[in-house]
Each structure stands twice: as C-alpha cells, then as structure tokens.
C-alpha cells in the first residue's frame, strides 16, 4: 500500500476542445489528502467531483456535471492521473471541455511530471476483488477476477482492414502506463466526420489531435505511434472511465468491445456488487502487504 499523492505545485495547459471546438485552459492545483479529484468550472464557479454520480453523458466522450454545469471529455486527463497515481487534485477549467491536446494522455503526463509528485501523510486504500463480477450488454463483455495488482486484458474488433481484431494484456503501473498507453491517440473514421459535426460533435477535431481512418488506411501523414495504437487508446479510455470509482482496483479486468457508456455501467455494477470486493486500508493489512 502506498501513500496518497498530489502535485508539488500548480501547473497549467491550454488547447482546444475536441467536441466543442472552444479554446480552454486547465490548471492543476495541489489538494489535501482524502480530497479526491475535483473539477472546478472557473467561469461558472461550480465544483464537480470526479465520481460515477457526476457522470451526465457518455456519447463519444465522458462528461461530468453538477446542477447543469458540465465538463466534457474528461477521460484522457483522468487516465493520466490514475496511471501516475495522483489521488488528490483540484482541476480548474476555464470552459466546458478539457483540451484534447494531441488526442492522447501524453501532454497531461508531461504536465503532471513537470509539477512533481508529492506524497501525503495518509495511506491510499484500494478496492480488492474477492469474487468475479460480470457485465454484458449487446456485443460488450466486461468481467473482473481476483488478482494481486491491476491487469487489463482487452479485445477490440472494428470493421476496418487496418484494425480488425486486436488484443492486448497489460499489467498496469506507472511505467507501463507512460510508455505503453499514454501516447495512444483517439481515432475516428473519415466517413463519420460530417455526420458528427452536423450533430454538434468533433468541432475541434483535426489531424493534429486524432488518427483519422479512410477506407484504405490512415490519413495522418505521421502514421501510427504503435501498430496497435487503436486498442491501446481503448484501454486508455477504459482506465480514465473506471478511475471514477475513486479507488485503484486490484483485479484482472477482461474487456471486450467497450465504450464510455459500458465502461461506466460496468463500474457502477462493480461498486454495487459489495459482496465481491473489499476496501483494503492500512488498518486491514495485518498479514498481507500490498505494493
């Protein structure tokens, strides 16, 4: 079990929102122990806690909201915080959406590391899986099994010759997150862009912040960062979404063809299955020590 963590100093970054197309800035501010992750819409003077109860929309991104005020596309910054083990933070946002940056979590990782990580004088509990939890909806299947640590096995399938069926398994820690998942960018299909924009989405999307696929291949001249960058980004999104549980999950998660909606539904089912897990805190570690 590790100590809780926040940042050593304030840091900020600015960019454009993927769906709103609006310029927005984000300031990451240290927070006290047991605070959790909290968003603050500076322009509305509204605080929004990063938890499952705050999820207001999951169409093409995860949106958090409180009393009619929302913050869209939170999954990439939440994935970076979860991957680096940042537990307590105030995220001040100047507008309705987190900047997309390059479409991955790398920019947020670099920002967090530039601030420095501060350990806090309180242990960080985790949720340890005791019995399997299963979730199925249409073509999506997710289950979590007991495991000493966090292991994610993911399968994706897309009707495109460049993606097809992909599978990966990764034991999650800070090093594997930074190297293997954080650089993976969001992606979309050229044939869908006009329809998305007609519906008020992807207004800020470009080849600078997303991988775009035509019928024959990748439109971006820079190509892919990983041969299987698509599935790596799906895992990245999954990590960001389930971080809204509020505690690290110690278990082996198997996920097939998930999206933001099913990620959130699975997380809610997991939390409601109270006989299948326990919260391991400093006081319950009498015989077994966890890293």
mmCIF file of C-alpha atoms in Angstrom:
data_model
loop_
_atom_site.group_PDB
_atom_site.id
_atom_site.type_symbol
_atom_site.label_atom_id
_atom_site.label_comp_id
_atom_site.label_asym_id
_atom_site.label_seq_id
_atom_site.Cartn_x
_atom_site.Cartn_y
_atom_site.Cartn_z
ATOM 1 C CA UNK A 1 0.000 0.000 0.000
ATOM 2 C CA UNK A 2 1.315 3.405 -0.979
ATOM 3 C CA UNK A 3 0.825 6.904 0.378
ATOM 4 C CA UNK A 4 -1.718 9.249 -1.192
ATOM 5 C CA UNK A 5 -0.338 11.677 -3.749
ATOM 6 C CA UNK A 6 -0.939 15.163 -5.088
ATOM 7 C CA UNK A 7 1.256 17.623 -7.014
ATOM 8 C CA UNK A 8 4.075 19.741 -5.624
ATOM 9 C CA UNK A 9 2.949 22.908 -7.427
ATOM 10 C CA UNK A 10 0.338 24.371 -9.736
ATOM 11 C CA UNK A 11 0.740 23.815 -13.470
ATOM 12 C CA UNK A 12 -1.444 24.753 -16.422
ATOM 13 C CA UNK A 13 -2.028 23.963 -20.072
ATOM 14 C CA UNK A 14 -4.333 25.266 -22.789
ATOM 15 C CA UNK A 15 -5.792 23.959 -26.010
ATOM 16 C CA UNK A 16 -8.959 23.325 -27.967
ATOM 17 C CA UNK A 17 -11.871 21.100 -27.035
ATOM 18 C CA UNK A 18 -12.370 18.120 -29.327
ATOM 19 C CA UNK A 19 -16.150 18.355 -29.497
ATOM 20 C CA UNK A 20 -16.949 21.987 -28.635
ATOM 21 C CA UNK A 21 -14.084 23.445 -30.666
ATOM 22 C CA UNK A 22 -13.667 26.068 -27.957
ATOM 23 C CA UNK A 23 -10.300 27.217 -26.620
ATOM 24 C CA UNK A 24 -9.930 26.251 -22.977
ATOM 25 C CA UNK A 25 -7.275 26.182 -20.281
ATOM 26 C CA UNK A 26 -6.724 23.798 -17.407
ATOM 27 C CA UNK A 27 -4.879 24.433 -14.169
ATOM 28 C CA UNK A 28 -3.868 21.502 -11.953
ATOM 29 C CA UNK A 29 -3.710 22.525 -8.294
ATOM 30 C CA UNK A 30 -2.487 20.504 -5.281
ATOM 31 C CA UNK A 31 -5.239 19.300 -2.950
ATOM 32 C CA UNK A 32 -5.217 17.932 0.612
ATOM 33 C CA UNK A 33 -5.313 14.230 1.443
ATOM 34 C CA UNK A 34 -8.671 12.449 1.092
ATOM 35 C CA UNK A 35 -9.877 15.238 -1.225
ATOM 36 C CA UNK A 36 -10.064 13.104 -4.364
ATOM 37 C CA UNK A 37 -10.151 14.589 -7.863
ATOM 38 C CA UNK A 38 -12.418 17.619 -8.223
ATOM 39 C CA UNK A 39 -13.084 19.769 -11.318
ATOM 40 C CA UNK A 40 -13.806 23.468 -10.918
ATOM 41 C CA UNK A 41 -15.534 25.370 -13.746
ATOM 42 C CA UNK A 42 -13.999 28.782 -13.108
ATOM 43 C CA UNK A 43 -16.389 30.554 -15.494
ATOM 44 C CA UNK A 44 -19.416 29.137 -13.646
ATOM 45 C CA UNK A 45 -17.963 28.905 -10.116
ATOM 46 C CA UNK A 46 -19.106 25.273 -9.874
ATOM 47 C CA UNK A 47 -17.249 22.318 -8.351
ATOM 48 C CA UNK A 48 -17.774 18.858 -9.869
ATOM 49 C CA UNK A 49 -16.422 15.790 -8.076
ATOM 50 C CA UNK A 50 -14.852 13.167 -10.319
ATOM 51 C CA UNK A 51 -17.003 10.186 -9.415
ATOM 52 C CA UNK A 52 -19.636 7.968 -11.007
ATOM 53 C CA UNK A 53 -22.510 10.004 -9.575
ATOM 54 C CA UNK A 54 -21.312 13.028 -11.569
ATOM 55 C CA UNK A 55 -21.432 11.319 -14.986
ATOM 56 C CA UNK A 56 -24.021 13.139 -17.099
ATOM 57 C CA UNK A 57 -23.251 11.931 -20.640
ATOM 58 C CA UNK A 58 -21.192 9.216 -22.332
ATOM 59 C CA UNK A 59 -21.825 9.898 -26.032
ATOM 60 C CA UNK A 60 -18.424 9.925 -27.802
ATOM 61 C CA UNK A 61 -16.725 11.116 -24.566
ATOM 62 C CA UNK A 62 -17.281 11.071 -20.820
ATOM 63 C CA UNK A 63 -18.941 14.187 -19.425
ATOM 64 C CA UNK A 64 -19.241 15.120 -15.744
ATOM 65 C CA UNK A 65 -21.807 17.574 -14.472
ATOM 66 C CA UNK A 66 -23.385 19.246 -11.471
ATOM 67 C CA UNK A 67 -26.501 21.444 -11.386
ATOM 68 C CA UNK A 68 -26.488 21.906 -15.154
ATOM 69 C CA UNK A 69 -22.777 22.774 -15.432
ATOM 70 C CA UNK A 70 -20.654 20.255 -17.330
ATOM 71 C CA UNK A 71 -17.075 19.352 -18.163
ATOM 72 C CA UNK A 72 -16.732 17.253 -21.314
ATOM 73 C CA UNK A 73 -14.054 14.792 -22.439
ATOM 74 C CA UNK A 74 -12.505 14.116 -19.031
ATOM 75 C CA UNK A 75 -11.274 10.591 -19.784
ATOM 76 C CA UNK A 76 -7.748 11.399 -21.021
ATOM 77 C CA UNK A 77 -6.784 13.604 -18.092
ATOM 78 C CA UNK A 78 -8.365 11.151 -15.639
ATOM 79 C CA UNK A 79 -6.398 8.310 -17.230
ATOM 80 C CA UNK A 80 -3.154 10.277 -16.787
ATOM 81 C CA UNK A 81 -3.931 10.950 -13.127
ATOM 82 C CA UNK A 82 -4.877 7.337 -12.493
ATOM 83 C CA UNK A 83 -1.880 5.985 -14.402
ATOM 84 C CA UNK A 84 0.508 8.143 -12.365
ATOM 85 C CA UNK A 85 -1.268 7.530 -9.064
ATOM 86 C CA UNK A 86 -2.426 11.103 -8.391
ATOM 87 C CA UNK A 87 -5.233 10.847 -5.856
ATOM 88 C CA UNK A 88 -5.976 14.409 -4.731
ATOM 89 C CA UNK A 89 -6.227 17.338 -7.129
ATOM 90 C CA UNK A 90 -8.273 20.396 -7.991
ATOM 91 C CA UNK A 91 -8.619 20.813 -11.763
ATOM 92 C CA UNK A 92 -9.613 24.351 -12.664
ATOM 93 C CA UNK A 93 -11.175 24.564 -16.140
ATOM 94 C CA UNK A 94 -11.930 27.806 -17.978
ATOM 95 C CA UNK A 95 -14.638 26.356 -20.212
ATOM 96 C CA UNK A 96 -16.936 23.408 -20.939
ATOM 97 C CA UNK A 97 -14.348 20.884 -22.138
ATOM 98 C CA UNK A 98 -10.895 19.575 -21.296
ATOM 99 C CA UNK A 99 -8.438 20.389 -24.130
ATOM 100 C CA UNK A 100 -7.792 17.439 -26.404
ATOM 101 C CA UNK A 101 -4.073 18.328 -26.921
ATOM 102 C CA UNK A 102 -2.722 15.681 -29.329
ATOM 103 C CA UNK A 103 -5.548 13.208 -28.671
ATOM 104 C CA UNK A 104 -3.606 11.155 -26.134
ATOM 105 C CA UNK A 105 -2.687 11.447 -22.440
ATOM 106 C CA UNK A 106 0.975 12.275 -23.070
ATOM 107 C CA UNK A 107 0.533 16.046 -22.685
ATOM 108 C CA UNK A 108 -1.146 15.594 -19.319
ATOM 109 C CA UNK A 109 1.516 13.119 -18.207
ATOM 110 C CA UNK A 110 4.258 15.615 -19.075
ATOM 111 C CA UNK A 111 2.390 18.364 -17.236
ATOM 112 C CA UNK A 112 1.972 16.241 -14.100
ATOM 113 C CA UNK A 113 5.621 15.169 -14.097
ATOM 114 C CA UNK A 114 6.752 18.779 -14.592
ATOM 115 C CA UNK A 115 4.888 19.732 -11.410
ATOM 116 C CA UNK A 116 6.393 16.879 -9.420
ATOM 117 C CA UNK A 117 4.542 14.327 -7.339
ATOM 118 C CA UNK A 118 4.089 14.997 -3.617
ATOM 119 C CA UNK A 119 3.428 12.145 -1.181
ATOM 120 C CA UNK A 120 0.906 12.804 1.563
ATOM 121 C CA UNK A 121 0.793 11.511 5.121
ATOM 122 C CA UNK A 122 -2.112 9.136 4.583
ATOM 123 C CA UNK A 123 -2.311 5.676 3.033
ATOM 124 C CA UNK A 124 -4.261 5.193 -0.206
ATOM 125 C CA UNK A 125 -6.830 2.393 0.114
ATOM 126 C CA UNK A 126 -7.624 0.146 -2.827
ATOM 127 C CA UNK A 127 -10.558 -1.979 -3.894
ATOM 128 C CA UNK A 128 -9.527 -5.639 -3.937
ATOM 129 C CA UNK A 129 -11.634 -8.070 -5.948
ATOM 130 C CA UNK A 130 -12.698 -11.162 -3.977
ATOM 131 C CA UNK A 131 -15.153 -12.770 -6.414
ATOM 132 C CA UNK A 132 -15.810 -12.338 -10.144
ATOM 133 C CA UNK A 133 -18.105 -9.577 -11.358
ATOM 134 C CA UNK A 134 -19.604 -9.940 -14.848
ATOM 135 C CA UNK A 135 -21.202 -7.356 -17.136
ATOM 136 C CA UNK A 136 -22.669 -7.930 -20.605
ATOM 137 C CA UNK A 137 -24.602 -5.639 -22.935
ATOM 138 C CA UNK A 138 -25.043 -6.320 -26.654
ATOM 139 C CA UNK A 139 -21.529 -7.071 -28.002
ATOM 140 C CA UNK A 140 -19.754 -5.739 -24.913
ATOM 141 C CA UNK A 141 -18.469 -8.039 -22.186
ATOM 142 C CA UNK A 142 -16.505 -6.988 -19.112
ATOM 143 C CA UNK A 143 -15.536 -9.033 -16.096
ATOM 144 C CA UNK A 144 -13.094 -8.645 -13.257
ATOM 145 C CA UNK A 145 -11.428 -11.502 -11.378
ATOM 146 C CA UNK A 146 -9.280 -11.635 -8.240
ATOM 147 C CA UNK A 147 -5.651 -10.695 -8.941
ATOM 148 C CA UNK A 148 -2.766 -9.272 -6.926
ATOM 149 C CA UNK A 149 -2.347 -5.969 -8.738
ATOM 150 C CA UNK A 150 -4.105 -4.456 -11.750
ATOM 151 C CA UNK A 151 -4.101 -6.400 -15.005
ATOM 152 C CA UNK A 152 -6.185 -5.415 -18.023
ATOM 153 C CA UNK A 153 -6.845 -7.775 -20.930
ATOM 154 C CA UNK A 154 -8.692 -6.043 -23.751
ATOM 155 C CA UNK A 155 -10.145 -7.177 -27.080
ATOM 156 C CA UNK A 156 -11.370 -4.840 -29.816
ATOM 157 C CA UNK A 157 -12.980 -5.510 -33.160
ATOM 158 C CA UNK A 158 -13.656 -2.974 -35.913
ATOM 159 C CA UNK A 159 -14.922 -3.453 -39.448
ATOM 160 C CA UNK A 160 -11.809 -1.911 -40.976
ATOM 161 C CA UNK A 161 -8.931 -3.755 -42.621
ATOM 162 C CA UNK A 162 -6.299 -1.796 -40.677
ATOM 163 C CA UNK A 163 -7.775 -2.584 -37.259
ATOM 164 C CA UNK A 164 -9.821 -5.769 -37.468
ATOM 165 C CA UNK A 165 -9.450 -7.785 -34.270
ATOM 166 C CA UNK A 166 -6.832 -6.696 -31.755
ATOM 167 C CA UNK A 167 -5.988 -7.935 -28.265
ATOM 168 C CA UNK A 168 -3.568 -6.825 -25.590
ATOM 169 C CA UNK A 169 -2.864 -7.573 -21.939
ATOM 170 C CA UNK A 170 -1.022 -5.134 -19.688
ATOM 171 C CA UNK A 171 -0.146 -5.127 -16.009
ATOM 172 C CA UNK A 172 -0.831 -1.558 -15.048
ATOM 173 C CA UNK A 173 1.754 0.514 -13.219
ATOM 174 C CA UNK A 174 3.267 3.962 -13.730
ATOM 175 C CA UNK A 175 5.970 2.761 -16.111
ATOM 176 C CA UNK A 176 3.693 0.681 -18.337
ATOM 177 C CA UNK A 177 1.093 3.441 -18.453
ATOM 178 C CA UNK A 178 3.565 6.131 -19.509
ATOM 179 C CA UNK A 179 5.340 4.003 -22.109
ATOM 180 C CA UNK A 180 2.629 1.750 -23.473
ATOM 181 C CA UNK A 181 -0.676 3.612 -23.141
ATOM 182 C CA UNK A 182 -0.311 7.367 -22.615
ATOM 183 C CA UNK A 183 0.916 8.151 -26.197
ATOM 184 C CA UNK A 184 -2.011 6.338 -27.872
ATOM 185 C CA UNK A 185 -4.312 8.823 -29.619
ATOM 186 C CA UNK A 186 -8.050 8.918 -30.104
ATOM 187 C CA UNK A 187 -9.238 7.869 -33.547
ATOM 188 C CA UNK A 188 -12.182 8.206 -35.875
ATOM 189 C CA UNK A 189 -13.372 7.365 -39.357
ATOM 190 C CA UNK A 190 -13.397 9.833 -42.240
ATOM 191 C CA UNK A 191 -16.862 8.697 -43.326
ATOM 192 C CA UNK A 192 -18.338 9.687 -39.938
ATOM 193 C CA UNK A 193 -16.904 13.195 -39.571
ATOM 194 C CA UNK A 194 -19.561 15.133 -41.499
ATOM 195 C CA UNK A 195 -22.377 13.476 -39.575
ATOM 196 C CA UNK A 196 -20.680 14.073 -36.214
ATOM 197 C CA UNK A 197 -20.186 17.763 -36.959
ATOM 198 C CA UNK A 198 -23.787 18.059 -38.136
ATOM 199 C CA UNK A 199 -24.744 16.801 -34.669
ATOM 200 C CA UNK A 200 -22.520 19.301 -32.871
ATOM 201 C CA UNK A 201 -19.592 16.955 -32.248
ATOM 202 C CA UNK A 202 -15.923 16.901 -33.250
ATOM 203 C CA UNK A 203 -15.893 20.651 -33.962
ATOM 204 C CA UNK A 204 -12.280 20.846 -32.781
ATOM 205 C CA UNK A 205 -11.111 17.588 -34.342
ATOM 206 C CA UNK A 206 -8.186 17.612 -36.766
ATOM 207 C CA UNK A 207 -5.260 15.535 -37.923
ATOM 208 C CA UNK A 208 -3.296 17.214 -35.125
ATOM 209 C CA UNK A 209 -5.386 15.619 -32.383
ATOM 210 C CA UNK A 210 -6.831 12.396 -33.778
ATOM 211 C CA UNK A 211 -5.996 9.470 -36.010
ATOM 212 C CA UNK A 212 -8.353 9.571 -38.991
ATOM 213 C CA UNK A 213 -9.015 6.431 -40.995
ATOM 214 C CA UNK A 214 -10.253 6.370 -44.578
ATOM 215 C CA UNK A 215 -11.442 3.182 -46.260
ATOM 216 C CA UNK A 216 -7.874 2.395 -47.323
ATOM 217 C CA UNK A 217 -5.744 3.490 -44.374
ATOM 218 C CA UNK A 218 -4.515 6.221 -42.031
ATOM 219 C CA UNK A 219 -4.983 9.755 -43.375
ATOM 220 C CA UNK A 220 -2.392 11.279 -40.986
ATOM 221 C CA UNK A 221 0.966 11.696 -42.742
ATOM 222 C CA UNK A 222 2.793 10.930 -39.485
ATOM 223 C CA UNK A 223 1.277 7.444 -39.363
ATOM 224 C CA UNK A 224 0.791 5.453 -36.173
ATOM 225 C CA UNK A 225 2.776 5.576 -32.927
ATOM 226 C CA UNK A 226 2.098 1.871 -32.318
ATOM 227 C CA UNK A 227 0.969 -0.758 -34.778
ATOM 228 C CA UNK A 228 -1.941 -1.426 -32.415
ATOM 229 C CA UNK A 229 -2.465 2.193 -31.319
ATOM 230 C CA UNK A 230 -6.226 1.810 -31.629
ATOM 231 C CA UNK A 231 -6.627 -0.820 -28.926
ATOM 232 C CA UNK A 232 -4.115 0.967 -26.693
ATOM 233 C CA UNK A 233 -6.297 4.055 -26.816
ATOM 234 C CA UNK A 234 -9.368 1.989 -25.973
ATOM 235 C CA UNK A 235 -7.539 0.750 -22.862
ATOM 236 C CA UNK A 236 -6.542 4.339 -22.069
ATOM 237 C CA UNK A 237 -10.189 5.445 -22.223
ATOM 238 C CA UNK A 238 -11.204 2.483 -20.079
ATOM 239 C CA UNK A 239 -8.694 3.432 -17.382
ATOM 240 C CA UNK A 240 -9.928 7.021 -17.350
ATOM 241 C CA UNK A 241 -13.558 5.961 -17.063
ATOM 242 C CA UNK A 242 -13.171 3.383 -14.298
ATOM 243 C CA UNK A 243 -10.990 5.771 -12.288
ATOM 244 C CA UNK A 244 -14.332 7.395 -11.414
ATOM 245 C CA UNK A 245 -14.758 4.519 -8.955
ATOM 246 C CA UNK A 246 -12.471 6.621 -6.774
ATOM 247 C CA UNK A 247 -10.114 3.846 -5.688
ATOM 248 C CA UNK A 248 -7.480 1.782 -7.506
ATOM 249 C CA UNK A 249 -8.944 -1.605 -8.455
ATOM 250 C CA UNK A 250 -6.825 -4.668 -7.686
ATOM 251 C CA UNK A 251 -8.068 -7.330 -10.065
ATOM 252 C CA UNK A 252 -7.769 -8.799 -13.550
ATOM 253 C CA UNK A 253 -10.180 -6.985 -15.851
ATOM 254 C CA UNK A 254 -11.210 -8.659 -19.114
ATOM 255 C CA UNK A 255 -12.927 -6.258 -21.516
ATOM 256 C CA UNK A 256 -14.363 -6.848 -24.995
ATOM 257 C CA UNK A 257 -15.572 -4.079 -27.334
ATOM 258 C CA UNK A 258 -16.306 -1.446 -24.703
ATOM 259 C CA UNK A 259 -17.198 2.229 -24.986
ATOM 260 C CA UNK A 260 -17.678 5.049 -22.498
ATOM 261 C CA UNK A 261 -21.281 4.066 -21.786
ATOM 262 C CA UNK A 262 -20.496 0.433 -20.995
ATOM 263 C CA UNK A 263 -17.358 1.378 -19.057
ATOM 264 C CA UNK A 264 -19.474 3.495 -16.707
ATOM 265 C CA UNK A 265 -22.208 0.863 -16.440
ATOM 266 C CA UNK A 266 -19.620 -1.769 -15.527
ATOM 267 C CA UNK A 267 -18.051 0.493 -12.905
ATOM 268 C CA UNK A 268 -21.462 1.096 -11.335
ATOM 269 C CA UNK A 269 -22.240 -2.629 -11.310
ATOM 270 C CA UNK A 270 -18.875 -3.352 -9.721
ATOM 271 C CA UNK A 271 -19.490 -0.858 -6.931
ATOM 272 C CA UNK A 272 -22.966 -2.247 -6.312
ATOM 273 C CA UNK A 273 -21.592 -5.825 -6.020
ATOM 274 C CA UNK A 274 -20.411 -5.255 -2.478
ATOM 275 C CA UNK A 275 -20.001 -8.950 -1.661
ATOM 276 C CA UNK A 276 -17.409 -9.280 -4.465
ATOM 277 C CA UNK A 277 -14.786 -6.859 -3.138
ATOM 278 C CA UNK A 278 -13.301 -5.288 -0.064
ATOM 279 C CA UNK A 279 -11.655 -1.954 0.546
ATOM 280 C CA UNK A 280 -8.138 -2.606 1.782
ATOM 281 C CA UNK A 281 -6.895 0.114 4.080
ATOM 282 C CA UNK A 282 -3.923 0.477 6.373
ATOM 283 C CA UNK A 283 -5.902 -0.996 9.263
ATOM 284 C CA UNK A 284 -6.801 -4.185 7.356
ATOM 285 C CA UNK A 285 -3.220 -5.060 6.402
ATOM 286 C CA UNK A 286 -2.416 -7.250 9.362
ATOM 287 C CA UNK A 287 -0.990 -10.214 7.458
ATOM 288 C CA UNK A 288 -0.549 -9.263 3.795
ATOM 289 C CA UNK A 289 1.381 -6.290 2.419
ATOM 290 C CA UNK A 290 0.489 -4.816 -0.995
ATOM 291 C CA UNK A 291 2.718 -2.633 -3.109
#
